Short mmCIF file of C-alpha atoms and ligand atoms in Angstrom, two decimals:
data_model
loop_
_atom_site.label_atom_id
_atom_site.label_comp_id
_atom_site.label_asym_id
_atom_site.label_seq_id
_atom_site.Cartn_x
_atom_site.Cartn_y
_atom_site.Cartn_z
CA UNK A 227 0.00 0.00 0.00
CA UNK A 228 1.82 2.81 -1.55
CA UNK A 229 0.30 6.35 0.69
CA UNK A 230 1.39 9.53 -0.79
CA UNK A 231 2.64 12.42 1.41
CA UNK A 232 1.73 16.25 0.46
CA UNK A 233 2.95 17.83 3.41
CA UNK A 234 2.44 22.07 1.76
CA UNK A 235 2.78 24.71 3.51
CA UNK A 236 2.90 26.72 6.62
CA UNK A 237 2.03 24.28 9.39
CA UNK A 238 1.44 21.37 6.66
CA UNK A 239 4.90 19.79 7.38
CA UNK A 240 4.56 19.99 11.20
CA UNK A 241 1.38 18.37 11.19
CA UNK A 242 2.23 15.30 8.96
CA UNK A 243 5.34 14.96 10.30
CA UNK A 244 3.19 14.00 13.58
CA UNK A 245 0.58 11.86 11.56
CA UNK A 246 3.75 10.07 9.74
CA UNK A 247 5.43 9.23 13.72
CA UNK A 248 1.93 7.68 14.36
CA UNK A 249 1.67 5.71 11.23
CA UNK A 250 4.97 4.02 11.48
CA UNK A 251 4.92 3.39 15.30
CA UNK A 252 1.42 1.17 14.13
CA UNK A 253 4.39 -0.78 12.74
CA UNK A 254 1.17 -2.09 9.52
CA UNK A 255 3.08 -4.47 7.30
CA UNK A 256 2.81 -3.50 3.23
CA UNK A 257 2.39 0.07 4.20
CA UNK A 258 5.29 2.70 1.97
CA UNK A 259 5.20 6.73 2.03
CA UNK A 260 6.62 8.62 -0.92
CA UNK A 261 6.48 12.87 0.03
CA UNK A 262 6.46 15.68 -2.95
CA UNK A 263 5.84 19.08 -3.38
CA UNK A 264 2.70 20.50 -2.94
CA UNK A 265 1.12 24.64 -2.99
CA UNK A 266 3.42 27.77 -2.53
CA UNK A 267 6.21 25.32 -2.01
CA UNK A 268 5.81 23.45 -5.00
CA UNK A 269 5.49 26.63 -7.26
CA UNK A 270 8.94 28.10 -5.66
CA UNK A 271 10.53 24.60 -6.45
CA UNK A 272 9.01 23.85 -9.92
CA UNK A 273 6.61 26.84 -10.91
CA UNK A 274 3.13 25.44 -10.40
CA UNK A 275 1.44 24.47 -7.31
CA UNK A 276 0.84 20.90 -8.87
CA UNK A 277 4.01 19.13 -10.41
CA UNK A 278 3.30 16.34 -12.83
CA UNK A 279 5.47 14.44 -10.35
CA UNK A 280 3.13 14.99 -7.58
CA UNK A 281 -0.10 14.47 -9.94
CA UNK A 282 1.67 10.92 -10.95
CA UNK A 283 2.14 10.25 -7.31
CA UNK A 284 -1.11 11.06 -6.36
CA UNK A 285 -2.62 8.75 -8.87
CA UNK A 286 -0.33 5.70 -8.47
CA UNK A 287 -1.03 6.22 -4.48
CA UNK A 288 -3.51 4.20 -2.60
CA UNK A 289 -4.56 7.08 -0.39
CA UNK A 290 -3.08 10.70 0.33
CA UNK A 291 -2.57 12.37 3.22
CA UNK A 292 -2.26 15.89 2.77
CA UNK A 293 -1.66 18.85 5.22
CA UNK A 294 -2.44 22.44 3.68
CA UNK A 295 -1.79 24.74 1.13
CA UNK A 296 -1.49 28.35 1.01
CA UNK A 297 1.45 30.56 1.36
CA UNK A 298 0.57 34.92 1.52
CA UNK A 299 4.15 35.14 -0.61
CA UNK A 300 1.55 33.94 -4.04
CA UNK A 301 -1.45 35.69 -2.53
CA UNK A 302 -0.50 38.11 -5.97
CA UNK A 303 0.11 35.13 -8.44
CA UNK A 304 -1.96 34.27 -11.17
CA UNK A 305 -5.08 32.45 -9.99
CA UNK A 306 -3.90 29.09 -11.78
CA UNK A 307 -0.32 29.42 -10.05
CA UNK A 308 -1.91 29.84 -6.48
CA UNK A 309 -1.25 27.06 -3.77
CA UNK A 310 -4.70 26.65 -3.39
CA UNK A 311 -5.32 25.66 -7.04
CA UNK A 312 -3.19 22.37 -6.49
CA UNK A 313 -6.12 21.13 -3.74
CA UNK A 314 -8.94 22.08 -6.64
CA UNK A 315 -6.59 20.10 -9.36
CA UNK A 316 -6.56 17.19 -7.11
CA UNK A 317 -10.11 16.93 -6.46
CA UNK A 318 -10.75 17.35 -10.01
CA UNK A 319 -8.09 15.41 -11.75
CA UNK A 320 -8.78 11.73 -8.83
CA UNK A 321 -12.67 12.79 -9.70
CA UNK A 322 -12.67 12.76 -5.24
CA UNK A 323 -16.48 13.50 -5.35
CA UNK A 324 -17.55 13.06 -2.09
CA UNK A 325 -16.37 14.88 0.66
CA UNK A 326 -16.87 13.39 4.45
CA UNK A 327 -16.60 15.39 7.46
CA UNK A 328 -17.42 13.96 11.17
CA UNK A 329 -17.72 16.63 13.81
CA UNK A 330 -18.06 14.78 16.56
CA UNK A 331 -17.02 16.55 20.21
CA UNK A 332 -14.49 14.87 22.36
CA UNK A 333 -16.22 15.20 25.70
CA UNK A 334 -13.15 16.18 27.49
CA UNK A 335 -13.17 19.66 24.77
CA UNK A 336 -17.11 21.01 25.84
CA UNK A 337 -15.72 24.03 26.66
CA UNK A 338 -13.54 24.45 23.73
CA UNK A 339 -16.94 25.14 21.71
CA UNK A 340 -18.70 27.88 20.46
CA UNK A 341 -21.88 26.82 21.93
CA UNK A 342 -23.06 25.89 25.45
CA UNK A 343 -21.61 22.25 26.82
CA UNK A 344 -24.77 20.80 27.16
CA UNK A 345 -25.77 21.67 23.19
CA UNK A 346 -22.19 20.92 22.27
CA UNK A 347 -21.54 17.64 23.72
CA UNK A 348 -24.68 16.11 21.32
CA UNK A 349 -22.63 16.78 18.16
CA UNK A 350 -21.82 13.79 16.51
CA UNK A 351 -22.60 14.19 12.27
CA UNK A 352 -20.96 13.56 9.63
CA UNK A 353 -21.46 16.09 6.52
CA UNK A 354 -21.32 14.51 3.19
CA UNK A 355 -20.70 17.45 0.73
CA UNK A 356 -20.49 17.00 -2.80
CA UNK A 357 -17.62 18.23 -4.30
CA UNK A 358 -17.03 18.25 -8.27
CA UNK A 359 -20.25 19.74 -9.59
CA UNK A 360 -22.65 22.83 -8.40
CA UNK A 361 -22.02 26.82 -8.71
CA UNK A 362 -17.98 26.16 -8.74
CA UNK A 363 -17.39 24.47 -11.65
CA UNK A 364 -20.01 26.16 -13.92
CA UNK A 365 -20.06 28.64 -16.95
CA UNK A 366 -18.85 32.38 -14.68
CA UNK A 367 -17.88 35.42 -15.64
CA UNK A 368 -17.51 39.05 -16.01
CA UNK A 369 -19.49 40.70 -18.81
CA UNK A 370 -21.74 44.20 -19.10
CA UNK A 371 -25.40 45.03 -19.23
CA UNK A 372 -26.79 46.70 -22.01
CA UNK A 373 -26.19 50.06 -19.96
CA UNK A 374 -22.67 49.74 -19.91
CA UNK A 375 -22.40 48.36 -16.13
CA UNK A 376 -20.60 45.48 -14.72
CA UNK A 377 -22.00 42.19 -13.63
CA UNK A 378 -20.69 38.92 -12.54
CA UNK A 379 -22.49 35.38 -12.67
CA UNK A 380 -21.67 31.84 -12.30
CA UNK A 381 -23.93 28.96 -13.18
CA UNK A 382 -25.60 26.46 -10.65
CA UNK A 383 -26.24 23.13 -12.50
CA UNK A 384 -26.48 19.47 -11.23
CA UNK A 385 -27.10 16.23 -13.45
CA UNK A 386 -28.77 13.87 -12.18
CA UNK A 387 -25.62 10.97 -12.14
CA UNK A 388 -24.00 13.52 -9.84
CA UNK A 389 -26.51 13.77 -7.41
CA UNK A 390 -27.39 9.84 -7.52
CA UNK A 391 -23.72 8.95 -7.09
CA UNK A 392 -23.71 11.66 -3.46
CA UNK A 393 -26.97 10.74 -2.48
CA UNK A 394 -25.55 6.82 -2.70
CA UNK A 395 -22.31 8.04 -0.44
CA UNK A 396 -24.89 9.74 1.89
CA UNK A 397 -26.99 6.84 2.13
CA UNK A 398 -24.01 4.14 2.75
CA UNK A 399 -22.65 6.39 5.31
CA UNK A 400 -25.48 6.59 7.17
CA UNK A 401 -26.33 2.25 6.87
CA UNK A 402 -22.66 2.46 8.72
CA UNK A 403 -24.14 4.77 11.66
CA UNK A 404 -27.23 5.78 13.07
CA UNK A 405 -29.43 5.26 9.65
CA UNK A 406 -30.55 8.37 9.35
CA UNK A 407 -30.40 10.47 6.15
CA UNK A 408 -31.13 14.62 6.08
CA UNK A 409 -30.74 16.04 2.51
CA UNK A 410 -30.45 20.25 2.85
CA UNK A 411 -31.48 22.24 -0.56
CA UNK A 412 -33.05 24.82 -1.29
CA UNK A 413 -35.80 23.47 -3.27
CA UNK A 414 -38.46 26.23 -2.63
CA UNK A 415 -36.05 28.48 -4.64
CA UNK A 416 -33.59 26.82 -6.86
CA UNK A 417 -34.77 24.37 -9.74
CA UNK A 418 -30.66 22.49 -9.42
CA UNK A 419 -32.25 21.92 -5.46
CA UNK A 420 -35.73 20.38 -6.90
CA UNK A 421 -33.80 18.08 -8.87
CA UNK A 422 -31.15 17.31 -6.22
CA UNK A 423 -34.99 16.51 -3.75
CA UNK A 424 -36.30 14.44 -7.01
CA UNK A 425 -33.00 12.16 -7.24
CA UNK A 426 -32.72 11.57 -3.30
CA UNK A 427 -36.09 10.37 -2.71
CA UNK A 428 -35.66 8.30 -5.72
CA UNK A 429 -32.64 6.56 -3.91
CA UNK A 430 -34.00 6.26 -0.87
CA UNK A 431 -35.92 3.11 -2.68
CA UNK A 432 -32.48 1.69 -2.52
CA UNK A 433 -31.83 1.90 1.24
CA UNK A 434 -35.09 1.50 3.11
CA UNK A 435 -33.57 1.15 6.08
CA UNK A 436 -32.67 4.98 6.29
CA UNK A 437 -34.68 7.51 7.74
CA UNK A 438 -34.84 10.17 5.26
CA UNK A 439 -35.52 14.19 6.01
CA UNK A 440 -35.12 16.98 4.13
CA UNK A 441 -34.26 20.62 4.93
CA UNK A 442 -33.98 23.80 3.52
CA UNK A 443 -30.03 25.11 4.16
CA UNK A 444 -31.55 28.35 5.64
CA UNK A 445 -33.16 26.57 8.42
CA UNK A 446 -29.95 23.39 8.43
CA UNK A 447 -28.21 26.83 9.67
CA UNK A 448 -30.01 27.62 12.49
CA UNK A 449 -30.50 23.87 13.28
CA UNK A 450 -26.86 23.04 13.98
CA UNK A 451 -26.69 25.77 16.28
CA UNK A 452 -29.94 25.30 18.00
CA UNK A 453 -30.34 21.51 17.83
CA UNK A 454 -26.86 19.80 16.75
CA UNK A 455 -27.80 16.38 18.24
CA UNK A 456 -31.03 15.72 15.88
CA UNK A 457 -28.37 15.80 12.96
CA UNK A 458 -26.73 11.83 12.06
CA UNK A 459 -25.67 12.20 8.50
CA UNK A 460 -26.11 15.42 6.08
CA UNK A 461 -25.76 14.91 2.69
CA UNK A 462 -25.94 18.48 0.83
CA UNK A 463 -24.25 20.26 -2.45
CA UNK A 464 -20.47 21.61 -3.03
CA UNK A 465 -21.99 25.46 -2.05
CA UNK A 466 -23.99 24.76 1.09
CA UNK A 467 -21.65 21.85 2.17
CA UNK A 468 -18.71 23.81 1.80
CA UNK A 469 -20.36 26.62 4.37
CA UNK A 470 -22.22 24.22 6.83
CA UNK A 471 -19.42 22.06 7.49
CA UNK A 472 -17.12 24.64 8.48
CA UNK A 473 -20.22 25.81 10.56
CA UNK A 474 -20.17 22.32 12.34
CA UNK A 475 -16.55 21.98 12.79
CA UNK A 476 -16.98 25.71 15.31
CA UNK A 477 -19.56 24.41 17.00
CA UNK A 478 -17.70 20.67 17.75
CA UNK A 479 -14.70 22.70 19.22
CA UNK A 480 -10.98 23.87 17.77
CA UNK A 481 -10.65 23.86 13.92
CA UNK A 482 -7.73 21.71 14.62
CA UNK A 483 -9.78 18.81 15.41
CA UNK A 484 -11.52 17.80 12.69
CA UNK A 485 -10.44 15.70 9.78
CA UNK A 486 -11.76 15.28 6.45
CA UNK A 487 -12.01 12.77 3.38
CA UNK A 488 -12.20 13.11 -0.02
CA UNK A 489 -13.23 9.84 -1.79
CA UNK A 490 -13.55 8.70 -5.76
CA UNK A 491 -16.11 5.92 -6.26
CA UNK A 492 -13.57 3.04 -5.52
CA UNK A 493 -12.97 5.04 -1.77
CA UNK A 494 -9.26 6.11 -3.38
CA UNK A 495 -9.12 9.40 -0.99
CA UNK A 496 -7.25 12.43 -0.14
CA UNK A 497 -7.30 12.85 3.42
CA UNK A 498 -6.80 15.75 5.19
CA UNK A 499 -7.14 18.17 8.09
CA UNK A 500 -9.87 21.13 7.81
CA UNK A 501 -7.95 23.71 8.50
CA UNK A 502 -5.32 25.87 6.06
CA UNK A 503 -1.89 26.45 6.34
CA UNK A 504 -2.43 29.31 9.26
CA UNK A 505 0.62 31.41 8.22
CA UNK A 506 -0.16 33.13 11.79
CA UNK A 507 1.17 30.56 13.73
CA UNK A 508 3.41 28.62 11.20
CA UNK A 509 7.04 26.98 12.18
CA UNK A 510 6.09 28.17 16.10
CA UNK A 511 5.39 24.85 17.12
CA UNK A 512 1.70 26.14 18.64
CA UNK A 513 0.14 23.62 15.62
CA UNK A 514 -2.50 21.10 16.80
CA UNK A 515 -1.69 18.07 14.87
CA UNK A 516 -4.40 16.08 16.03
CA UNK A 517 -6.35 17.06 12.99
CA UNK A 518 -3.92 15.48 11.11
CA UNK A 519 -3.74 12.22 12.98
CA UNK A 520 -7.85 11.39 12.80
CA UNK A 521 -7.18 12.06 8.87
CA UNK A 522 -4.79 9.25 8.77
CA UNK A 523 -7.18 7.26 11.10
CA UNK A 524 -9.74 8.25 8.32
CA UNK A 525 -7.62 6.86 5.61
CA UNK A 526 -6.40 3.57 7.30
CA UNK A 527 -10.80 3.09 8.00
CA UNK A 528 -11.89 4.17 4.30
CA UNK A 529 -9.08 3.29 1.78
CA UNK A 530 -6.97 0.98 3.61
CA UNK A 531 -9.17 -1.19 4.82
CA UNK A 532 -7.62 -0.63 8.56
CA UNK A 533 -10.71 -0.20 10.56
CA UNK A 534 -8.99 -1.54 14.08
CA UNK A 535 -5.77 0.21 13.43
CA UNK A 536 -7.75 3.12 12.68
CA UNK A 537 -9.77 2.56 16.13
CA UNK A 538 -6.47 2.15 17.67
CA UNK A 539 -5.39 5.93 17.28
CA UNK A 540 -9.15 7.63 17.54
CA UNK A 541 -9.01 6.00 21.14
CA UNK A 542 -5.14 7.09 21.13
CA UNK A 543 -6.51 10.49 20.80
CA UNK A 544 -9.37 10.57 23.22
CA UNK A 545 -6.98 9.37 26.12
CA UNK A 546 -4.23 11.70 25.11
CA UNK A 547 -6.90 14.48 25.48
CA UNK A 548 -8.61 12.47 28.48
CA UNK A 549 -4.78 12.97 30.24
CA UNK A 550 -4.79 16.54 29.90
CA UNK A 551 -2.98 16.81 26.18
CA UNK A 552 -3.49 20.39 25.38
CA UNK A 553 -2.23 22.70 22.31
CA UNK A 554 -2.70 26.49 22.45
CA UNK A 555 -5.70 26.23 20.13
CA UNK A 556 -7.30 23.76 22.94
CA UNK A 557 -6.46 26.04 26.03
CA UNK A 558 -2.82 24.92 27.04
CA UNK A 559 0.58 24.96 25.98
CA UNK A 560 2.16 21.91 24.34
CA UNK A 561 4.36 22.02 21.16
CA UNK A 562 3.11 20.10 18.33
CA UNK A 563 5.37 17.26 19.44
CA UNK A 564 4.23 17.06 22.65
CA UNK A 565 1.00 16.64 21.19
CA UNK A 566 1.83 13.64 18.98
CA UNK A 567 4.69 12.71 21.79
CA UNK A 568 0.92 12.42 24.16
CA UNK A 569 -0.92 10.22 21.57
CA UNK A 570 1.73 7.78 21.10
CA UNK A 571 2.18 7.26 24.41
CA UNK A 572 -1.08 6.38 24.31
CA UNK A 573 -1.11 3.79 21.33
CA UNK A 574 1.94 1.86 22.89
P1 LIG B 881 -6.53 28.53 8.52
O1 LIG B 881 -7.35 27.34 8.74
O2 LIG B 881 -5.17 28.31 7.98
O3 LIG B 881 -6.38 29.37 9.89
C1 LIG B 881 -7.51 29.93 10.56
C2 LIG B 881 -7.14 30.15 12.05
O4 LIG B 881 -7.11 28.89 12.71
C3 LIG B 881 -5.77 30.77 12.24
O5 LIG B 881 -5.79 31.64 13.33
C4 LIG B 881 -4.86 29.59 12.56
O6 LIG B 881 -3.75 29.91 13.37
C5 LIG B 881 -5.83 28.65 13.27
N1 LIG B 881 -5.49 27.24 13.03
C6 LIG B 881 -5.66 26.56 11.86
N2 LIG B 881 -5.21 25.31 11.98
C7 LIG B 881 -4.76 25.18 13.24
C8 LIG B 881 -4.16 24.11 13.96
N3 LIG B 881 -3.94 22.90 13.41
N4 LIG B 881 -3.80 24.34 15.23
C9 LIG B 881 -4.00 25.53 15.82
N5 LIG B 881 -4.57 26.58 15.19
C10 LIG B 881 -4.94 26.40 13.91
O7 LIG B 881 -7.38 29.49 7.56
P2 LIG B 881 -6.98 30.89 6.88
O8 LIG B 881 -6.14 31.70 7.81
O9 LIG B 881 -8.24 31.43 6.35
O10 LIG B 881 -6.11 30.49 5.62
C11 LIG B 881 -4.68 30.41 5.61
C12 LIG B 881 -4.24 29.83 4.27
O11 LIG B 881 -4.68 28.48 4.18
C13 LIG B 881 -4.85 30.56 3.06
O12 LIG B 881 -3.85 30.65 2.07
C14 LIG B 881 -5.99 29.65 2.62
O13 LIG B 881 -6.28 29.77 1.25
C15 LIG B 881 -5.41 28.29 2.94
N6 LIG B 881 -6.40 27.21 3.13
C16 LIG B 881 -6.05 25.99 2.65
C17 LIG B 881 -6.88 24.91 2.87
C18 LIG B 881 -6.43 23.56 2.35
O14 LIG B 881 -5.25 23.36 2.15
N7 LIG B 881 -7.32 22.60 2.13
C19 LIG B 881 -8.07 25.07 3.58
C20 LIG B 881 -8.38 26.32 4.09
C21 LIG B 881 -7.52 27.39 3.87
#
């Protein structure tokens, strides 16, 4: 099993390089890194943010595991030269359609959330967000009215393969947890979001099992912050997924908790934290790589076909946090070592 490393930039190195120390003490036979060039550090080595090298890699890989782009020193390139393009390329190019993101509050981190303990400590979702299709990758533009004045648009469109093959991922994930299923649109507006209703109810037939809901993303909103525990699996479009989840992930604590997948339909993924490369804090040591290490638990669970090694470091983490493990970002003061130094302790 060949896993790919794209470390990037800012705090991307620190943060694999604690994933990659948890990996190897697992000691999983078969299992082989190769590391290349990813974002702003890629385009100052080669001249674009995605080397053929690291596109090759990427494809021959099993899995990726991938800490952040984004580097202010291209914040004036070129949009096509920007790190951030080489995360966009990657999605595109491994067709990684579905996007999974648990938010799920360690209990030990209540206070570490933006809402009230009691609220917070119900939160246990995962959002499936749909990632190659919608209002991004449609017809935009600049152009001018008749009058002479400027005006900017970009298309919403989804098929209905796109939204079968999501709904399907939404579906299976929820089978694999509490069975139930709530689709957010916004079908009492947008014809794309009628569809999207149309083609989920018609794949419900497939899963009967699955208690299926649907919401408008207006009131999904004001639902995660009033009523986060109702919520088992969201399944939602590339626009509203992109905003809700990052909604969730304040609401189940520190943004560097919470991991993320990014799966093609044979679960090939890129797996990575939520967060950027936070330029702020970068090479200071204050990174909380524990994002990191639950996307590597991700990948050994979804592409590897590791479920008790990936167990093995989720529990890892909770008693490393039960102990008192703490980075700045959680309240206390540990380096990003310490950090993974506290959750191999606890996989030994
Ligand atoms: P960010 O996530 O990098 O940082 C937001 C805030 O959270 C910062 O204060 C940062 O210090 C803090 N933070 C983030 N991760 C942390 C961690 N692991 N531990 C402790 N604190 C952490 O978002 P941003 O500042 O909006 O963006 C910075 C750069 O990252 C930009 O260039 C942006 O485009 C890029 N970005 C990349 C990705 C990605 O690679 N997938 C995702 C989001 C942003």
């Amino acid at each position: 099993m060949l896993i790919a490393l794209l470390p990037g930039d800012g705090i991307g190195p620190e943060v694999i390089a604690q994933a990659r120390r948890v990996l190897d003490a697992l000691d999983l036979p078969g299992l082989t890194f190769e590391e290349a060039l990813v974002g702003g550090s890629a385009y100052k080595a080669e001249g674009h943010p995605l080397p053929a090298a690291t596109l090759d890699l990427a494809k021959r890989a099993d899995a990726i595991l991938f800490g952040a782009v984004g580097d202010p020193d291209c914040d004036n390139l070129e949009r096509h030269l920007r790190p951030e393009q080489a995360i966009l390329g990657l999605r595109k190019e491994l067709t990684l359609f579905a996007n999974l993101r648990p938010a799920t509050l360690f209990p030990e981190l209540a206070d570490a959330s933006a809402l009230r303990p009691e609220v917070a400590s119900q939160i246990d979702m995962v959002i499936v967000r749909e990632l190659n299709g919608d209002v991004y990758f449609g017809d935009k533009g600049m152009r001018q009215t008749a009058d002479g004045r400027r005006e900017g648009y970009d298309v919403m469109s989804y098929n209905e393969d796109e939204v079968r093959r999501i709904a399907r991922v939404g579906f299976e994930t929820a089978m694999a947890r509490g069975k139930k299923l709530c689709s957010v649109d916004k079908a009492n507006v947008l014809e794309t979001s009628q569809l999207w209703r149309d083609v989920v109810i018609e794949t419900h037939a497939e899963y009967p099992e699955v208690e299926l809901s649907h919401m408008y993303v207006d009131n999904a909103a004001m639902q995660l912050v009033r009523n986060p525990g109702q919520f088992d699996v969201i399944v939602t479009g590339n626009l509203f997924g992109d905003i809700l989840s990052d909604q969730a992930s304040m609401c189940a604590g520190s943004i560097g908790m919470l991991p993320s997948a990014s799966l093609d339909a044979n679960q090939k993924g890129l797996y990575e934290p939520i967060h950027g490369s936070a330029p702020d804090i970068a090479g200071q040591g204050k990174a909380n790589p524990l994002a990191t290490i639950l996307s590597a638990a991700m990948m050994l669970r979804y592409s590897l076909g590791q479920p008790q090694a990936a167990d093995r470091i989720e529990c890892a983490v909770a008693k490393a946090l039960a102990g008192g493990a703490r980075s700045p970002d959680l309240g206390g003061s540990m380096t990003t070592t310490q950090m993974g130094d506290a959750v191999l302790a606890q996989l030994r």
